[in-house]
Amino acid sequence: MRIPEKLERGDEIRIIAPSRSASILSEEGVQIAKEQLENLGFVVSFGKHVFEKDLQNSTSIQQRVEDLHEAFADKHVKGILTVIGGFNSNELLPYIDYELLKENPKIFCGYSDITAIGTAISTQCGFVTYSGPHFSSFQMKKAQEYQTHFFKQCLMQEEPFELKPSEQWSDDAWYLDQENRVFEKTVWKMYNEGTASGELWGGNLCTLNLLQGTKYMPSVGNAILFIEDDEMTIPETFARDVTSLLQNAQSIKALVIGRFQRASKMTEEQLLFILDKHPLLKEIPVLYDVDFGHTQPMFTFPLGGEAQVDAVNGLLKLMRF
């Protein structure tokens, strides 16, 4: 798996909307996120159709694919960030010119629904994409330091590094109220001890499972899986989704689970009950309540990269990204 050229200060980052459009963001939010990226030394540009919207706050397949193609074809653009997640990035997959992307590999980053398109790009083009902050994530003020630190670590350097727990985390609607936030102490937890290293795949679980049975689904057998889900899941749907993925994989090296949102009703008791069902998970390293997914803050990790999991000491390390 190839590694796209790392970002440097002065590079242009193109903002595109392969899922929901930027029309759902406030003008102030767009400005805050843009300034945050500019303060990191980047030049920010926007796709032609980013601020347009349809009945479902997205745009047509043709418009979204056009912005994607233009971003990859533009020699001045060194990195691509998605506006936000949503529900429909998988609509684009049959219409993407993967040869164009393959000839112009570059940083592509987003999470949630973007799992579908990022994974498809990696499997079809043979280069790593990234599960990490959207453009809209840079609106966030509190807890931004952790998010930005690992965004830079993953996308701007080549040396292996450890992913470390945040000091505190939040599941509040920060995009509605930046000041009155509630934080809790972060603790990464171990379900089963052990160590492993290997190729890393994952992202948003229900979105990744949309790719099963298609050519866009990666071979996750003997991989390290990083999975998370959002407030729309409940313990029962997470249980069947993780079962489906494990049956597809048949065998994996390690499982790392991102922290759940409160609205999902996924208590620790429920999660352990689900994990206990699978004999495989008693034989491999398994960590949970880790800093990625739909709570804040989050770290960035590579789809198709390589990682080490130490579920004895609660450590994660990115080796190739």
mmCIF file of C-alpha atoms in Angstrom:
data_model
loop_
_atom_site.group_PDB
_atom_site.id
_atom_site.type_symbol
_atom_site.label_atom_id
_atom_site.label_comp_id
_atom_site.label_asym_id
_atom_site.label_seq_id
_atom_site.Cartn_x
_atom_site.Cartn_y
_atom_site.Cartn_z
ATOM 1 C CA MET A 1 0.000 0.000 0.000
ATOM 2 C CA ARG A 2 1.510 3.339 -1.072
ATOM 3 C CA ILE A 3 1.750 6.298 1.293
ATOM 4 C CA PRO A 4 0.693 9.676 -0.170
ATOM 5 C CA GLU A 5 3.156 12.522 0.088
ATOM 6 C CA LYS A 6 2.938 14.109 3.523
ATOM 7 C CA LEU A 7 1.566 17.600 4.012
ATOM 8 C CA GLU A 8 3.851 20.574 4.632
ATOM 9 C CA ARG A 9 3.226 24.139 5.692
ATOM 10 C CA GLY A 10 2.218 26.173 2.665
ATOM 11 C CA ASP A 11 0.385 23.257 1.018
ATOM 12 C CA GLU A 12 -3.100 23.699 -0.390
ATOM 13 C CA ILE A 13 -5.909 21.661 1.169
ATOM 14 C CA ARG A 14 -9.097 21.296 -0.872
ATOM 15 C CA ILE A 15 -12.411 20.971 0.947
ATOM 16 C CA ILE A 16 -14.990 18.749 -0.764
ATOM 17 C CA ALA A 17 -18.391 17.351 0.216
ATOM 18 C CA PRO A 18 -18.809 13.725 -0.911
ATOM 19 C CA SER A 19 -21.571 13.286 1.689
ATOM 20 C CA ARG A 20 -23.487 16.213 3.221
ATOM 21 C CA SER A 21 -22.633 19.686 1.996
ATOM 22 C CA ALA A 22 -21.226 22.693 3.817
ATOM 23 C CA SER A 23 -24.667 24.296 3.635
ATOM 24 C CA ILE A 24 -25.413 22.765 7.047
ATOM 25 C CA LEU A 25 -22.543 24.734 8.626
ATOM 26 C CA SER A 26 -22.846 28.313 9.833
ATOM 27 C CA GLU A 27 -20.835 31.044 8.130
ATOM 28 C CA GLU A 28 -19.040 31.566 11.435
ATOM 29 C CA GLY A 29 -18.247 27.853 11.684
ATOM 30 C CA VAL A 30 -16.802 27.770 8.167
ATOM 31 C CA GLN A 31 -14.641 30.787 8.963
ATOM 32 C CA ILE A 32 -13.386 29.321 12.252
ATOM 33 C CA ALA A 33 -12.425 26.009 10.612
ATOM 34 C CA LYS A 34 -10.736 27.779 7.697
ATOM 35 C CA GLU A 35 -8.727 30.020 10.015
ATOM 36 C CA GLN A 36 -7.712 27.070 12.178
ATOM 37 C CA LEU A 37 -6.246 25.287 9.151
ATOM 38 C CA GLU A 38 -4.619 28.488 7.928
ATOM 39 C CA ASN A 39 -3.019 28.896 11.356
ATOM 40 C CA LEU A 40 -1.431 25.491 10.790
ATOM 41 C CA GLY A 41 0.174 26.928 7.667
ATOM 42 C CA PHE A 42 -2.179 25.571 5.011
ATOM 43 C CA VAL A 43 -3.891 27.280 2.107
ATOM 44 C CA VAL A 44 -7.587 26.366 2.072
ATOM 45 C CA SER A 45 -9.690 26.103 -1.080
ATOM 46 C CA PHE A 46 -13.207 24.785 -1.695
ATOM 47 C CA GLY A 47 -14.743 22.537 -4.312
ATOM 48 C CA LYS A 48 -17.156 24.131 -6.759
ATOM 49 C CA HIS A 49 -20.280 22.485 -5.320
ATOM 50 C CA VAL A 50 -19.414 22.386 -1.606
ATOM 51 C CA PHE A 51 -22.015 24.965 -0.532
ATOM 52 C CA GLU A 52 -24.884 23.762 -2.711
ATOM 53 C CA LYS A 53 -27.600 21.490 -1.341
ATOM 54 C CA ASP A 54 -30.508 19.287 -2.333
ATOM 55 C CA LEU A 55 -33.485 17.850 -0.451
ATOM 56 C CA GLN A 56 -31.158 15.806 1.794
ATOM 57 C CA ASN A 57 -28.505 18.516 2.326
ATOM 58 C CA SER A 58 -26.163 16.940 -0.213
ATOM 59 C CA THR A 59 -25.678 17.397 -3.972
ATOM 60 C CA SER A 60 -25.994 15.181 -7.034
ATOM 61 C CA ILE A 61 -23.655 12.270 -7.638
ATOM 62 C CA GLN A 62 -22.286 14.087 -10.675
ATOM 63 C CA GLN A 63 -21.498 17.250 -8.710
ATOM 64 C CA ARG A 64 -19.809 15.400 -5.867
ATOM 65 C CA VAL A 65 -17.737 13.245 -8.219
ATOM 66 C CA GLU A 66 -16.729 16.342 -10.198
ATOM 67 C CA ASP A 67 -15.361 18.029 -7.068
ATOM 68 C CA LEU A 68 -13.545 14.830 -6.065
ATOM 69 C CA HIS A 69 -11.930 14.432 -9.485
ATOM 70 C CA GLU A 70 -10.925 18.086 -9.673
ATOM 71 C CA ALA A 71 -9.318 17.922 -6.233
ATOM 72 C CA PHE A 72 -7.195 14.913 -7.157
ATOM 73 C CA ALA A 73 -6.339 16.239 -10.623
ATOM 74 C CA ASP A 74 -5.256 19.703 -9.422
ATOM 75 C CA LYS A 75 -1.464 19.626 -9.054
ATOM 76 C CA HIS A 76 -1.572 22.487 -6.562
ATOM 77 C CA VAL A 77 -3.749 20.522 -4.130
ATOM 78 C CA LYS A 78 -1.723 18.376 -1.723
ATOM 79 C CA GLY A 79 -4.471 17.241 0.646
ATOM 80 C CA ILE A 80 -8.251 16.766 0.634
ATOM 81 C CA LEU A 81 -10.577 17.138 3.627
ATOM 82 C CA THR A 82 -14.251 16.263 3.627
ATOM 83 C CA VAL A 83 -16.734 18.816 4.948
ATOM 84 C CA ILE A 84 -18.624 16.408 7.213
ATOM 85 C CA GLY A 85 -20.173 12.938 7.198
ATOM 86 C CA GLY A 86 -23.733 11.964 6.396
ATOM 87 C CA PHE A 87 -25.375 8.991 4.723
ATOM 88 C CA ASN A 88 -24.550 8.768 1.040
ATOM 89 C CA SER A 89 -20.858 8.822 0.110
ATOM 90 C CA ASN A 90 -21.171 5.210 -1.108
ATOM 91 C CA GLU A 91 -23.378 6.499 -3.968
ATOM 92 C CA LEU A 92 -20.230 7.800 -5.637
ATOM 93 C CA LEU A 93 -18.214 4.588 -5.729
ATOM 94 C CA PRO A 94 -19.157 3.234 -9.197
ATOM 95 C CA TYR A 95 -18.615 6.643 -10.814
ATOM 96 C CA ILE A 96 -15.134 7.484 -9.558
ATOM 97 C CA ASP A 97 -12.242 7.471 -12.023
ATOM 98 C CA TYR A 98 -9.897 5.367 -9.906
ATOM 99 C CA GLU A 99 -7.174 5.523 -12.555
ATOM 100 C CA LEU A 100 -7.136 9.312 -12.192
ATOM 101 C CA LEU A 101 -6.827 9.004 -8.428
ATOM 102 C CA LYS A 102 -4.196 6.280 -8.706
ATOM 103 C CA GLU A 103 -2.057 8.571 -10.859
ATOM 104 C CA ASN A 104 -2.442 11.440 -8.370
ATOM 105 C CA PRO A 105 -2.231 9.953 -4.863
ATOM 106 C CA LYS A 106 -2.689 12.493 -2.104
ATOM 107 C CA ILE A 107 -3.883 12.846 1.470
ATOM 108 C CA PHE A 108 -7.635 12.169 1.791
ATOM 109 C CA CYS A 109 -9.145 12.509 5.283
ATOM 110 C CA GLY A 110 -12.563 12.299 6.945
ATOM 111 C CA TYR A 111 -14.551 9.922 9.138
ATOM 112 C CA SER A 112 -18.062 8.562 9.771
ATOM 113 C CA ASP A 113 -19.846 8.150 6.400
ATOM 114 C CA ILE A 114 -16.554 8.999 4.673
ATOM 115 C CA THR A 115 -15.396 5.498 5.685
ATOM 116 C CA ALA A 116 -17.059 4.168 2.515
ATOM 117 C CA ILE A 117 -15.304 6.414 0.025
ATOM 118 C CA GLY A 118 -11.958 6.454 1.842
ATOM 119 C CA THR A 119 -11.898 2.659 1.996
ATOM 120 C CA ALA A 120 -12.908 2.355 -1.663
ATOM 121 C CA ILE A 121 -10.114 4.697 -2.720
ATOM 122 C CA SER A 122 -7.570 2.677 -0.751
ATOM 123 C CA THR A 123 -8.691 -0.703 -2.096
ATOM 124 C CA GLN A 124 -9.058 0.452 -5.715
ATOM 125 C CA CYS A 125 -6.039 2.764 -5.922
ATOM 126 C CA GLY A 126 -3.568 1.093 -3.601
ATOM 127 C CA PHE A 127 -2.756 4.061 -1.397
ATOM 128 C CA VAL A 128 -3.542 4.859 2.212
ATOM 129 C CA THR A 129 -6.425 7.181 3.125
ATOM 130 C CA TYR A 130 -7.140 8.523 6.605
ATOM 131 C CA SER A 131 -9.882 8.320 9.199
ATOM 132 C CA GLY A 132 -9.653 11.619 11.018
ATOM 133 C CA PRO A 133 -11.165 15.080 11.403
ATOM 134 C CA HIS A 134 -13.455 16.611 8.827
ATOM 135 C CA PHE A 135 -13.065 20.241 7.828
ATOM 136 C CA SER A 136 -16.005 20.930 10.141
ATOM 137 C CA SER A 137 -14.125 19.320 13.050
ATOM 138 C CA PHE A 138 -11.754 22.289 13.060
ATOM 139 C CA GLN A 139 -14.612 24.531 14.228
ATOM 140 C CA MET A 140 -14.252 22.939 17.655
ATOM 141 C CA LYS A 141 -12.385 25.052 20.197
ATOM 142 C CA LYS A 142 -12.014 23.043 23.403
ATOM 143 C CA ALA A 143 -10.171 19.696 22.953
ATOM 144 C CA GLN A 144 -8.856 20.905 19.592
ATOM 145 C CA GLU A 145 -5.233 20.638 20.733
ATOM 146 C CA TYR A 146 -5.339 16.823 20.992
ATOM 147 C CA GLN A 147 -7.184 16.437 17.691
ATOM 148 C CA THR A 148 -4.806 18.768 15.853
ATOM 149 C CA HIS A 149 -1.708 17.177 17.395
ATOM 150 C CA PHE A 150 -2.466 13.719 16.025
ATOM 151 C CA PHE A 151 -3.777 15.122 12.731
ATOM 152 C CA LYS A 152 -0.324 16.662 12.249
ATOM 153 C CA GLN A 153 1.497 13.566 13.538
ATOM 154 C CA CYS A 154 -0.277 11.305 11.056
ATOM 155 C CA LEU A 155 -0.406 13.575 8.013
ATOM 156 C CA MET A 156 2.779 15.633 8.301
ATOM 157 C CA GLN A 157 5.478 13.211 9.489
ATOM 158 C CA GLU A 158 6.821 9.782 8.583
ATOM 159 C CA GLU A 159 8.363 8.508 11.822
ATOM 160 C CA PRO A 160 6.349 5.890 13.778
ATOM 161 C CA PHE A 161 4.599 7.289 16.852
ATOM 162 C CA GLU A 162 2.343 6.269 19.719
ATOM 163 C CA LEU A 163 -1.319 7.179 19.862
ATOM 164 C CA LYS A 164 -1.927 8.267 23.446
ATOM 165 C CA PRO A 165 -5.167 8.754 25.386
ATOM 166 C CA SER A 166 -6.571 12.245 25.707
ATOM 167 C CA GLU A 167 -6.747 13.676 29.203
ATOM 168 C CA GLN A 168 -10.507 14.128 28.951
ATOM 169 C CA TRP A 169 -13.360 13.577 26.515
ATOM 170 C CA SER A 170 -16.792 14.955 25.748
ATOM 171 C CA ASP A 171 -20.002 13.806 24.081
ATOM 172 C CA ASP A 172 -21.816 17.115 24.098
ATOM 173 C CA ALA A 173 -23.187 19.097 21.164
ATOM 174 C CA TRP A 174 -20.124 21.350 20.976
ATOM 175 C CA TYR A 175 -21.199 22.696 17.568
ATOM 176 C CA LEU A 176 -24.232 24.272 19.261
ATOM 177 C CA ASP A 177 -22.479 25.535 22.395
ATOM 178 C CA GLN A 178 -18.702 25.904 22.403
ATOM 179 C CA GLU A 179 -18.471 27.252 25.942
ATOM 180 C CA ASN A 180 -20.676 25.159 28.244
ATOM 181 C CA ARG A 181 -19.133 21.763 27.650
ATOM 182 C CA VAL A 182 -18.959 18.741 29.953
ATOM 183 C CA PHE A 183 -15.770 16.673 30.029
ATOM 184 C CA GLU A 184 -14.936 13.333 31.632
ATOM 185 C CA LYS A 185 -11.634 11.629 32.376
ATOM 186 C CA THR A 186 -10.389 9.410 29.554
ATOM 187 C CA VAL A 187 -9.535 5.766 30.229
ATOM 188 C CA TRP A 188 -8.689 3.316 27.439
ATOM 189 C CA LYS A 189 -9.836 -0.122 28.572
ATOM 190 C CA MET A 190 -8.712 -3.677 27.821
ATOM 191 C CA TYR A 191 -11.167 -6.495 27.164
ATOM 192 C CA ASN A 192 -8.503 -9.064 26.340
ATOM 193 C CA GLU A 193 -4.741 -8.757 26.715
ATOM 194 C CA GLY A 194 -2.143 -9.449 24.076
ATOM 195 C CA THR A 195 -0.018 -7.801 21.411
ATOM 196 C CA ALA A 196 -0.293 -7.750 17.633
ATOM 197 C CA SER A 197 0.901 -5.880 14.578
ATOM 198 C CA GLY A 198 -0.382 -5.728 11.032
ATOM 199 C CA GLU A 199 -2.431 -3.938 8.392
ATOM 200 C CA LEU A 200 -5.071 -1.578 9.747
ATOM 201 C CA TRP A 201 -8.629 -1.247 8.419
ATOM 202 C CA GLY A 202 -11.870 0.048 9.848
ATOM 203 C CA GLY A 203 -13.639 3.292 10.609
ATOM 204 C CA ASN A 204 -17.387 3.646 11.038
ATOM 205 C CA LEU A 205 -18.717 0.101 11.422
ATOM 206 C CA CYS A 206 -22.163 0.384 9.827
ATOM 207 C CA THR A 207 -20.674 2.301 6.882
ATOM 208 C CA LEU A 208 -17.842 -0.191 6.361
ATOM 209 C CA ASN A 209 -20.390 -3.006 6.317
ATOM 210 C CA LEU A 210 -22.141 -1.315 3.375
ATOM 211 C CA LEU A 211 -19.154 -2.407 1.284
ATOM 212 C CA GLN A 212 -19.489 -6.125 2.017
ATOM 213 C CA GLY A 213 -20.089 -8.065 -1.177
ATOM 214 C CA THR A 214 -18.629 -5.297 -3.347
ATOM 215 C CA LYS A 215 -15.186 -4.939 -4.877
ATOM 216 C CA TYR A 216 -14.585 -1.956 -2.599
ATOM 217 C CA MET A 217 -14.453 -4.049 0.588
ATOM 218 C CA PRO A 218 -10.892 -4.648 1.808
ATOM 219 C CA SER A 219 -9.642 -8.063 2.843
ATOM 220 C CA VAL A 220 -9.856 -7.703 6.613
ATOM 221 C CA GLY A 221 -8.796 -11.248 7.443
ATOM 222 C CA ASN A 222 -5.675 -11.119 9.637
ATOM 223 C CA ALA A 223 -5.955 -7.339 9.890
ATOM 224 C CA ILE A 224 -6.100 -5.033 12.876
ATOM 225 C CA LEU A 225 -9.603 -3.544 12.985
ATOM 226 C CA PHE A 226 -10.404 -0.080 14.380
ATOM 227 C CA ILE A 227 -14.201 0.276 14.540
ATOM 228 C CA GLU A 228 -16.681 2.780 15.967
ATOM 229 C CA ASP A 229 -20.318 3.732 15.606
ATOM 230 C CA ASP A 230 -22.465 6.792 16.237
ATOM 231 C CA GLU A 231 -25.538 7.796 18.200
ATOM 232 C CA MET A 232 -27.857 6.095 15.707
ATOM 233 C CA THR A 233 -26.677 2.652 16.771
ATOM 234 C CA ILE A 234 -27.994 0.714 19.749
ATOM 235 C CA PRO A 235 -26.435 -2.340 21.415
ATOM 236 C CA GLU A 236 -28.509 -4.739 19.313
ATOM 237 C CA THR A 237 -27.548 -3.190 15.960
ATOM 238 C CA PHE A 238 -23.898 -2.893 16.963
ATOM 239 C CA ALA A 239 -23.965 -6.568 17.953
ATOM 240 C CA ARG A 240 -25.182 -7.728 14.559
ATOM 241 C CA ASP A 241 -22.899 -5.339 12.668
ATOM 242 C CA VAL A 242 -19.779 -6.478 14.501
ATOM 243 C CA THR A 243 -20.862 -10.104 14.039
ATOM 244 C CA SER A 244 -21.208 -9.537 10.299
ATOM 245 C CA LEU A 245 -17.749 -8.000 10.072
ATOM 246 C CA LEU A 246 -16.124 -10.786 12.120
ATOM 247 C CA GLN A 247 -17.811 -13.424 9.966
ATOM 248 C CA ASN A 248 -16.477 -11.679 6.869
ATOM 249 C CA ALA A 249 -12.973 -11.552 8.316
ATOM 250 C CA GLN A 250 -13.057 -15.053 9.862
ATOM 251 C CA SER A 251 -9.803 -14.217 11.606
ATOM 252 C CA ILE A 252 -8.345 -10.888 12.763
ATOM 253 C CA LYS A 253 -5.212 -9.944 14.710
ATOM 254 C CA ALA A 254 -6.658 -7.311 17.050
ATOM 255 C CA LEU A 255 -9.772 -5.235 17.635
ATOM 256 C CA VAL A 256 -9.825 -1.609 18.798
ATOM 257 C CA ILE A 257 -13.197 -0.005 19.509
ATOM 258 C CA GLY A 258 -13.829 3.733 19.575
ATOM 259 C CA ARG A 259 -15.778 5.321 22.390
ATOM 260 C CA PHE A 260 -19.584 5.232 22.087
ATOM 261 C CA GLN A 261 -21.902 8.210 22.293
ATOM 262 C CA ARG A 262 -24.275 8.282 25.251
ATOM 263 C CA ALA A 263 -27.337 8.309 22.986
ATOM 264 C CA SER A 264 -26.446 4.839 21.719
ATOM 265 C CA LYS A 265 -27.238 3.391 25.179
ATOM 266 C CA MET A 266 -24.099 1.281 24.822
ATOM 267 C CA THR A 267 -23.146 0.743 28.452
ATOM 268 C CA GLU A 268 -20.000 -1.099 29.434
ATOM 269 C CA GLU A 269 -22.183 -4.006 30.567
ATOM 270 C CA GLN A 270 -23.816 -4.197 27.129
ATOM 271 C CA LEU A 271 -20.499 -3.972 25.274
ATOM 272 C CA LEU A 272 -18.860 -6.703 27.348
ATOM 273 C CA PHE A 273 -21.955 -8.878 26.870
ATOM 274 C CA ILE A 274 -21.591 -8.490 23.083
ATOM 275 C CA LEU A 275 -17.848 -9.152 23.054
ATOM 276 C CA ASP A 276 -18.285 -12.215 25.276
ATOM 277 C CA LYS A 277 -20.338 -13.892 22.535
ATOM 278 C CA HIS A 278 -17.330 -14.279 20.240
ATOM 279 C CA PRO A 279 -14.661 -16.887 21.115
ATOM 280 C CA LEU A 280 -12.270 -15.177 18.666
ATOM 281 C CA LEU A 281 -12.193 -12.045 20.813
ATOM 282 C CA LYS A 282 -10.918 -14.019 23.806
ATOM 283 C CA GLU A 283 -7.850 -15.001 21.788
ATOM 284 C CA ILE A 284 -6.687 -11.625 20.426
ATOM 285 C CA PRO A 285 -5.906 -8.157 21.862
ATOM 286 C CA VAL A 286 -9.061 -6.060 22.293
ATOM 287 C CA LEU A 287 -9.183 -2.442 23.481
ATOM 288 C CA TYR A 288 -12.258 -0.235 23.858
ATOM 289 C CA ASP A 289 -13.279 3.309 24.825
ATOM 290 C CA VAL A 290 -10.466 4.604 22.611
ATOM 291 C CA ASP A 291 -10.186 8.193 21.262
ATOM 292 C CA PHE A 292 -11.776 7.936 17.827
ATOM 293 C CA GLY A 293 -15.294 8.033 16.459
ATOM 294 C CA HIS A 294 -18.111 10.428 17.280
ATOM 295 C CA THR A 295 -16.990 11.688 20.680
ATOM 296 C CA GLN A 296 -14.320 14.346 21.104
ATOM 297 C CA PRO A 297 -11.414 14.561 20.746
ATOM 298 C CA MET A 298 -10.230 12.037 18.152
ATOM 299 C CA PHE A 299 -6.922 10.915 16.712
ATOM 300 C CA THR A 300 -6.212 10.251 13.017
ATOM 301 C CA PHE A 301 -5.319 6.790 11.702
ATOM 302 C CA PRO A 302 -4.514 5.285 8.275
ATOM 303 C CA LEU A 303 -6.809 2.960 6.344
ATOM 304 C CA GLY A 304 -4.479 0.410 4.791
ATOM 305 C CA GLY A 305 -1.542 1.445 6.982
ATOM 306 C CA GLU A 306 0.236 -0.600 9.622
ATOM 307 C CA ALA A 307 -0.158 -0.503 13.393
ATOM 308 C CA GLN A 308 0.874 -2.211 16.620
ATOM 309 C CA VAL A 309 -1.582 -2.986 19.408
ATOM 310 C CA ASP A 310 -0.383 -3.621 22.955
ATOM 311 C CA ALA A 311 -3.413 -4.582 25.025
ATOM 312 C CA VAL A 312 -1.189 -5.466 27.960
ATOM 313 C CA ASN A 313 -0.067 -1.915 28.572
ATOM 314 C CA GLY A 314 -2.890 -0.185 26.698
ATOM 315 C CA LEU A 315 -0.681 1.184 23.910
ATOM 316 C CA LEU A 316 -1.237 1.837 20.204
ATOM 317 C CA LYS A 317 1.475 2.703 17.718
ATOM 318 C CA LEU A 318 1.279 3.657 14.047
ATOM 319 C CA MET A 319 4.172 2.139 12.112
ATOM 320 C CA ARG A 320 3.419 2.929 8.490
ATOM 321 C CA PHE A 321 0.970 5.646 7.551
#
